CSV table of C-alpha atoms in Angstrom, one decimal:
chain,number,residue,atom,x,y,z
A,1,MET,CA,16.9,-44.4,-5.7
A,2,GLN,CA,14.8,-42.2,-3.4
A,3,LYS,CA,11.1,-42.7,-3.7
A,4,VAL,CA,9.3,-40.1,-5.7
A,5,ALA,CA,6.5,-38.5,-3.6
A,6,THR,CA,3.0,-38.9,-4.9
A,7,LEU,CA,1.4,-35.8,-6.6
A,8,ASN,CA,-2.2,-35.4,-5.7
A,9,ASN,CA,-3.8,-32.2,-7.1
A,10,PRO,CA,-4.5,-29.6,-6.0
A,11,ILE,CA,-1.2,-29.2,-4.2
A,12,VAL,CA,-2.1,-25.8,-2.6
A,13,GLU,CA,-5.6,-24.5,-2.7
A,14,GLN,CA,-6.3,-20.9,-3.6
A,15,ARG,CA,-2.8,-20.0,-4.7
A,16,ALA,CA,-2.5,-18.7,-8.3
A,17,ASP,CA,0.7,-18.0,-10.3
A,18,PRO,CA,2.6,-20.6,-8.3
A,19,TRP,CA,6.4,-20.6,-8.2
A,20,VAL,CA,8.3,-23.6,-6.8
A,21,TYR,CA,12.1,-23.7,-6.5
A,22,LYS,CA,14.1,-26.6,-5.2
A,23,HIS,CA,17.1,-25.4,-3.4
A,24,THR,CA,20.5,-27.1,-2.7
A,25,ASP,CA,19.3,-27.6,1.0
A,26,GLY,CA,16.8,-30.2,-0.3
A,27,TYR,CA,13.8,-28.0,0.4
A,28,TYR,CA,11.1,-26.8,-2.1
A,29,TYR,CA,10.4,-23.1,-1.6
A,30,PHE,CA,7.0,-21.9,-2.7
A,31,THR,CA,5.4,-18.5,-3.2
A,32,ALA,CA,2.3,-17.5,-5.2
A,33,SER,CA,-0.5,-14.9,-5.4
A,34,VAL,CA,-2.8,-15.0,-2.4
A,35,PRO,CA,-6.5,-14.3,-3.0
A,36,GLU,CA,-6.4,-11.0,-1.1
A,37,TYR,CA,-3.5,-9.7,-3.3
A,38,ASP,CA,-2.1,-7.9,-0.2
A,39,ARG,CA,1.1,-9.7,0.8
A,40,ILE,CA,3.8,-12.1,-0.2
A,41,GLU,CA,4.1,-15.5,1.6
A,42,VAL,CA,6.8,-18.1,1.5
A,43,ARG,CA,6.7,-21.7,2.6
A,44,ARG,CA,9.0,-24.7,2.3
A,45,SER,CA,8.8,-28.4,2.4
A,46,GLU,CA,11.0,-31.4,1.7
A,47,THR,CA,8.3,-32.7,-0.7
A,48,ILE,CA,6.1,-31.1,-3.3
A,49,LEU,CA,3.0,-32.5,-1.8
A,50,GLY,CA,4.0,-31.2,1.6
A,51,LEU,CA,3.8,-27.6,0.5
A,52,GLY,CA,0.0,-27.7,1.0
A,53,ASN,CA,0.4,-28.0,4.8
A,54,ALA,CA,3.7,-26.3,5.3
A,55,GLU,CA,4.3,-23.5,7.7
A,56,THR,CA,3.8,-20.1,6.0
A,57,ALA,CA,5.9,-17.0,6.6
A,58,VAL,CA,4.8,-13.5,5.5
A,59,ALA,CA,7.8,-12.0,3.8
A,60,TRP,CA,6.3,-8.6,2.9
A,61,LYS,CA,3.0,-6.7,3.0
A,62,LYS,CA,1.6,-4.1,0.7
A,63,HIS,CA,2.0,-0.4,1.5
A,64,GLU,CA,-0.9,1.6,2.8
A,65,ASN,CA,-0.7,4.0,-0.2
A,66,GLY,CA,1.4,5.1,-3.1
A,67,PRO,CA,3.5,2.6,-5.1
A,68,MET,CA,3.1,-1.1,-4.0
A,69,SER,CA,-0.3,-0.4,-2.3
A,70,ALA,CA,-2.6,-2.6,-4.3
A,71,ASN,CA,-2.9,-5.9,-6.2
A,72,ILE,CA,0.3,-7.7,-5.3
A,73,TRP,CA,0.7,-10.3,-8.0
A,74,ALA,CA,2.8,-13.3,-9.0
A,75,PRO,CA,5.8,-13.3,-6.7
A,76,GLU,CA,8.8,-15.5,-7.7
A,77,ILE,CA,11.6,-16.6,-5.3
A,78,HIS,CA,15.1,-17.0,-6.6
A,79,TYR,CA,18.5,-17.7,-5.0
A,80,ILE,CA,21.2,-15.5,-6.6
A,81,ASN,CA,24.8,-15.1,-5.4
A,82,GLY,CA,24.1,-16.3,-1.9
A,83,LYS,CA,21.0,-14.2,-1.3
A,84,TRP,CA,17.2,-14.7,-1.8
A,85,TYR,CA,15.2,-12.4,-4.1
A,86,ILE,CA,11.5,-12.2,-4.7
A,87,TYR,CA,10.3,-10.5,-7.8
A,88,TYR,CA,6.7,-9.3,-7.8
A,89,ALA,CA,4.3,-6.8,-9.4
A,90,ALA,CA,2.3,-4.2,-7.5
A,91,ALA,CA,-0.1,-1.4,-8.4
A,92,ARG,CA,-1.3,1.7,-6.5
A,93,GLU,CA,-4.6,2.0,-4.6
A,94,ASP,CA,-5.6,4.8,-7.0
A,95,ALA,CA,-4.7,2.8,-10.1
A,96,ILE,CA,-5.2,-0.9,-9.2
A,97,PHE,CA,-4.3,-2.3,-12.6
A,98,ASP,CA,-1.3,-0.1,-13.4
A,99,HIS,CA,1.4,-2.5,-12.2
A,100,ARG,CA,5.1,-2.1,-12.0
A,101,MET,CA,7.8,-4.6,-11.1
A,102,TYR,CA,9.7,-4.7,-7.8
A,103,ALA,CA,12.3,-6.8,-5.9
A,104,ILE,CA,13.0,-7.6,-2.3
A,105,GLU,CA,16.2,-9.2,-0.9
A,106,ASN,CA,17.0,-11.5,2.1
A,107,ASP,CA,20.5,-12.6,3.1
A,108,SER,CA,19.3,-15.4,5.5
A,109,ALA,CA,20.1,-19.0,4.8
A,110,ASN,CA,16.4,-19.7,5.2
A,111,PRO,CA,14.1,-17.1,3.5
A,112,LEU,CA,11.3,-17.8,6.0
A,113,GLU,CA,13.6,-16.1,8.5
A,114,GLY,CA,15.6,-12.8,8.5
A,115,ASN,CA,14.6,-9.5,7.0
A,116,TRP,CA,13.3,-8.8,3.5
A,117,VAL,CA,14.7,-5.5,2.2
A,118,GLU,CA,13.0,-3.5,-0.6
A,119,LYS,CA,15.4,-3.0,-3.5
A,120,GLY,CA,12.9,-0.8,-5.4
A,121,GLN,CA,11.3,-0.8,-8.8
A,122,VAL,CA,12.9,-2.8,-11.6
A,123,THR,CA,12.8,0.0,-14.2
A,124,THR,CA,12.5,-0.6,-18.0
A,125,ASP,CA,12.3,1.5,-21.1
A,126,TRP,CA,8.7,2.7,-20.4
A,127,GLU,CA,6.6,3.6,-17.3
A,128,THR,CA,3.8,1.2,-18.4
A,129,PHE,CA,1.9,-1.8,-17.1
A,130,SER,CA,4.5,-4.5,-16.4
A,131,LEU,CA,4.6,-7.7,-14.4
A,132,ASP,CA,5.5,-11.4,-14.1
A,133,ALA,CA,9.3,-11.1,-14.0
A,134,THR,CA,11.5,-14.1,-14.0
A,135,THR,CA,15.3,-14.5,-14.2
A,136,PHE,CA,17.8,-17.0,-15.3
A,137,GLU,CA,21.6,-17.4,-15.8
A,138,HIS,CA,23.2,-18.5,-19.1
A,139,ASN,CA,26.9,-18.6,-19.9
A,140,GLY,CA,27.8,-16.4,-17.0
A,141,GLN,CA,25.2,-13.8,-17.8
A,142,ARG,CA,22.0,-13.2,-15.9
A,143,TYR,CA,18.9,-12.3,-17.8
A,144,TYR,CA,15.5,-10.9,-16.9
A,145,VAL,CA,12.3,-11.8,-18.7
A,146,TRP,CA,9.0,-10.0,-18.1
A,147,ALA,CA,5.6,-8.9,-19.5
A,148,GLN,CA,4.9,-5.3,-20.4
A,149,ARG,CA,2.7,-3.1,-22.5
A,150,ASP,CA,4.4,-1.2,-25.2
A,151,PRO,CA,2.7,2.2,-25.7
A,152,LYS,CA,3.0,1.7,-29.5
A,153,ILE,CA,1.6,-1.8,-29.7
A,154,GLU,CA,-2.1,-2.5,-29.3
A,155,GLY,CA,-2.8,-5.1,-26.6
A,156,ASN,CA,-2.1,-5.8,-23.0
A,157,SER,CA,1.4,-7.3,-22.7
A,158,ASN,CA,4.3,-8.7,-24.7
A,159,LEU,CA,7.3,-10.6,-23.4
A,160,TYR,CA,10.7,-8.9,-23.2
A,161,ILE,CA,14.3,-10.0,-22.3
A,162,ALA,CA,17.3,-8.0,-21.1
A,163,LYS,CA,20.6,-8.5,-19.4
A,164,MET,CA,20.9,-7.7,-15.7
A,165,VAL,CA,23.8,-5.8,-14.1
A,166,ASN,CA,22.6,-7.0,-10.6
A,167,PRO,CA,19.6,-8.9,-9.4
A,168,TRP,CA,17.3,-5.8,-9.3
A,169,THR,CA,18.7,-3.8,-12.3
A,170,ILE,CA,18.5,-4.4,-16.0
A,171,GLU,CA,20.6,-2.8,-18.8
A,172,GLY,CA,19.5,-2.0,-22.3
A,173,PRO,CA,18.6,-3.0,-24.8
A,174,GLN,CA,15.3,-4.6,-23.8
A,175,VAL,CA,14.1,-6.8,-26.6
A,176,MET,CA,10.6,-8.1,-27.4
A,177,ILE,CA,10.6,-11.9,-28.0
A,178,THR,CA,6.8,-12.5,-28.4
A,179,THR,CA,3.7,-10.5,-28.9
A,180,PRO,CA,0.1,-11.9,-28.9
A,181,GLU,CA,-0.7,-12.8,-32.5
A,182,TYR,CA,-2.5,-16.1,-32.6
A,183,ASP,CA,-6.2,-16.5,-31.9
A,184,TRP,CA,-5.5,-18.5,-28.7
A,185,GLU,CA,-3.3,-15.6,-27.3
A,186,THR,CA,-6.0,-12.9,-27.8
A,187,ILE,CA,-9.2,-14.2,-26.2
A,188,GLY,CA,-10.6,-11.6,-23.8
A,189,PHE,CA,-7.2,-9.8,-23.6
A,190,SER,CA,-4.1,-9.8,-25.9
A,191,VAL,CA,-1.7,-11.3,-23.3
A,192,ASN,CA,1.7,-12.9,-23.2
A,193,GLU,CA,2.7,-13.1,-19.5
A,194,GLY,CA,3.9,-15.5,-16.8
A,195,ALA,CA,7.3,-16.6,-18.3
A,196,ALA,CA,9.3,-19.5,-16.9
A,197,VAL,CA,12.6,-20.8,-18.2
A,198,LEU,CA,13.7,-24.4,-18.8
A,199,LYS,CA,17.1,-25.4,-20.1
A,200,ARG,CA,17.8,-28.9,-21.6
A,201,LYS,CA,20.2,-30.4,-24.1
A,202,GLY,CA,21.4,-27.3,-25.9
A,203,LYS,CA,18.0,-25.6,-25.9
A,204,ILE,CA,16.5,-22.8,-23.8
A,205,PHE,CA,12.7,-22.8,-23.5
A,206,ILE,CA,10.4,-20.1,-22.2
A,207,SER,CA,6.9,-21.1,-21.4
A,208,TYR,CA,4.3,-18.3,-21.0
A,209,SER,CA,0.6,-17.8,-20.6
A,210,ALA,CA,-1.9,-16.2,-22.9
A,211,SER,CA,-5.5,-14.8,-23.1
A,212,ALA,CA,-7.9,-13.9,-20.3
A,213,THR,CA,-7.6,-15.6,-16.9
A,214,ASP,CA,-10.7,-17.7,-17.3
A,215,TYR,CA,-11.0,-21.1,-19.1
A,216,ASN,CA,-9.3,-19.5,-22.2
A,217,TYR,CA,-6.0,-19.1,-20.3
A,218,CYS,CA,-3.3,-21.4,-21.8
A,219,MET,CA,0.4,-21.9,-22.3
A,220,GLY,CA,2.6,-21.2,-25.2
A,221,LEU,CA,6.3,-22.0,-25.7
A,222,LEU,CA,9.4,-20.2,-27.1
A,223,GLN,CA,12.7,-22.0,-27.8
A,224,ALA,CA,16.2,-20.9,-28.7
A,225,ASP,CA,19.5,-22.6,-29.3
A,226,GLU,CA,21.8,-22.2,-26.3
A,227,ASN,CA,24.5,-20.8,-28.5
A,228,SER,CA,22.3,-18.2,-30.2
A,229,ASP,CA,22.1,-14.5,-29.3
A,230,LEU,CA,19.3,-14.5,-26.7
A,231,LEU,CA,18.8,-10.7,-27.3
A,232,ASP,CA,18.0,-11.3,-31.0
A,233,PRO,CA,14.3,-11.9,-31.5
A,234,ALA,CA,15.0,-14.1,-34.5
A,235,SER,CA,16.7,-16.6,-32.1
A,236,TRP,CA,13.3,-17.4,-30.6
A,237,VAL,CA,10.9,-19.8,-32.2
A,238,LYS,CA,7.3,-19.8,-31.0
A,239,SER,CA,4.8,-22.6,-30.9
A,240,GLU,CA,1.9,-22.1,-33.3
A,241,ALA,CA,-0.6,-23.8,-30.9
A,242,PRO,CA,-0.9,-23.9,-27.1
A,243,VAL,CA,1.3,-26.5,-25.4
A,244,PHE,CA,-1.0,-26.8,-22.3
A,245,LYS,CA,-4.7,-25.8,-22.2
A,246,THR,CA,-8.1,-26.4,-20.8
A,247,TYR,CA,-9.1,-30.1,-20.7
A,248,GLU,CA,-12.8,-30.5,-20.0
A,249,GLU,CA,-12.7,-34.3,-19.7
A,250,ASN,CA,-10.6,-33.9,-16.5
A,251,SER,CA,-12.5,-30.8,-15.3
A,252,GLN,CA,-9.4,-28.6,-15.6
A,253,TYR,CA,-9.9,-25.1,-16.8
A,254,GLY,CA,-7.5,-22.3,-17.7
A,255,PRO,CA,-4.1,-23.9,-16.8
A,256,GLY,CA,-1.2,-21.6,-16.8
A,257,HIS,CA,1.3,-19.2,-15.1
A,258,ASN,CA,3.6,-22.1,-14.5
A,259,SER,CA,7.0,-22.8,-13.1
A,260,PHE,CA,9.3,-25.8,-13.3
A,261,THR,CA,11.0,-28.0,-10.8
A,262,VAL,CA,12.1,-31.7,-10.4
A,263,SER,CA,10.9,-34.6,-8.3
A,264,GLU,CA,12.4,-35.3,-4.9
A,265,ASP,CA,15.0,-37.7,-6.3
A,266,GLY,CA,15.7,-35.4,-9.3
A,267,SER,CA,14.7,-38.1,-11.8
A,268,GLN,CA,11.5,-36.5,-13.1
A,269,ASP,CA,10.6,-33.0,-14.4
A,270,ILE,CA,7.6,-31.4,-12.8
A,271,LEU,CA,5.3,-28.8,-14.2
A,272,ILE,CA,3.8,-26.5,-11.5
A,273,TYR,CA,0.8,-24.4,-12.6
A,274,HIS,CA,-2.6,-23.1,-11.5
A,275,ALA,CA,-6.1,-24.1,-12.9
A,276,ARG,CA,-9.7,-24.1,-11.8
A,277,ASN,CA,-11.8,-27.2,-11.7
A,278,TYR,CA,-14.9,-25.5,-13.1
A,279,ARG,CA,-15.6,-23.5,-16.2
A,280,GLU,CA,-18.2,-20.8,-15.4
A,281,ILE,CA,-17.1,-17.9,-13.2
A,282,VAL,CA,-19.3,-15.2,-11.7
A,283,GLY,CA,-17.9,-11.8,-12.2
A,284,ASP,CA,-14.3,-10.9,-13.0
A,285,PRO,CA,-12.0,-14.0,-13.0
A,286,LEU,CA,-9.4,-12.0,-11.1
A,287,TRP,CA,-11.6,-12.0,-8.0
A,288,ASP,CA,-12.4,-15.7,-8.2
A,289,PRO,CA,-10.0,-17.2,-5.6
A,290,ASN,CA,-10.1,-20.8,-6.8
A,291,ARG,CA,-7.1,-21.0,-9.1
A,292,HIS,CA,-5.4,-23.8,-7.2
A,293,THR,CA,-1.7,-24.8,-7.4
A,294,ARG,CA,-1.2,-28.1,-9.3
A,295,ALA,CA,1.8,-30.2,-10.2
A,296,GLN,CA,2.4,-33.0,-12.7
A,297,VAL,CA,5.2,-34.9,-14.2
A,298,PHE,CA,6.1,-34.1,-17.8
A,299,THR,CA,8.2,-35.8,-20.4
A,300,TRP,CA,10.2,-34.9,-23.5
A,301,ASN,CA,9.5,-35.4,-27.2
A,302,GLU,CA,11.9,-36.9,-29.7
A,303,ASP,CA,12.7,-33.4,-31.1
A,304,GLY,CA,13.8,-32.3,-27.6
A,305,THR,CA,10.8,-30.2,-26.8
A,306,PRO,CA,8.8,-30.7,-23.6
A,307,ASN,CA,5.6,-32.7,-23.7
A,308,PHE,CA,3.3,-31.4,-20.9
A,309,GLY,CA,0.4,-33.6,-21.9
A,310,VAL,CA,-3.0,-32.5,-20.5
A,311,PRO,CA,-3.9,-31.3,-17.1
A,312,VAL,CA,-4.5,-34.3,-14.8
A,313,PRO,CA,-7.8,-34.6,-12.9
A,314,ASP,CA,-8.0,-33.6,-9.2
A,315,ALA,CA,-7.5,-36.4,-6.7
A,316,LYS,CA,-10.7,-38.1,-5.6
């Protein structure tokens, strides 16, 4: 068995909303929000720990004005039908918190090379605040999951799912699968965002993050049977308590906006997430750059649900 590389946190400093994807070429591909919120970077490494020092390529830069000119948030890189796609959210310089979702495409074998082509906005039922898109395939159908504000629902964002007709276009109906309702989802802001999908032994899990982006930020979990109608809200069961949250004993605050990958030899499941190592923040948490990318092994409970444990301490 191949040796599993050591995980010493943080993996990548000052990278929030981290997305790690292990490709068939053996490389881990990484993208995340940069503190300047002005560009999308991609890097790759043969080990998770190696991502911290890996060569970085700038895939795309924000526009000078108009759509996609401010606050470039939470990119995710996916490999679909032989091409690379990055989903991201962007606002306008005259409305820096009014985000929409977009996609770019690259047909190179290595996404650090070649050209990224803008595929435009991923449009939904409403022209409202929307972000944090992810995608997954199930039974031959591709799905899109994202966070958006419904004009008729008080709060900041709910999670929605829809089928896709191609990697940058959804088809109706779009269905809400969770809205902030528990106390731990509504601290500071009423937020469900940052979805990531995990499939195992007949179940589909969607992790997501909730509340403001300070020490109250935490993760919840949805699950559905793989044979259920994923567009039926009743198919999704929601955790009543956070499944991953601040752990002061280890000086880990506000863990969330995660992704999933596996160890170098494929034998262990790995949770990728961001967190800070201090509680008190001066000013708006969004402008504090120290949400570092972290990684840790997670296990599985007897009932088939993931057990993320608690955020591990930073390496000494």
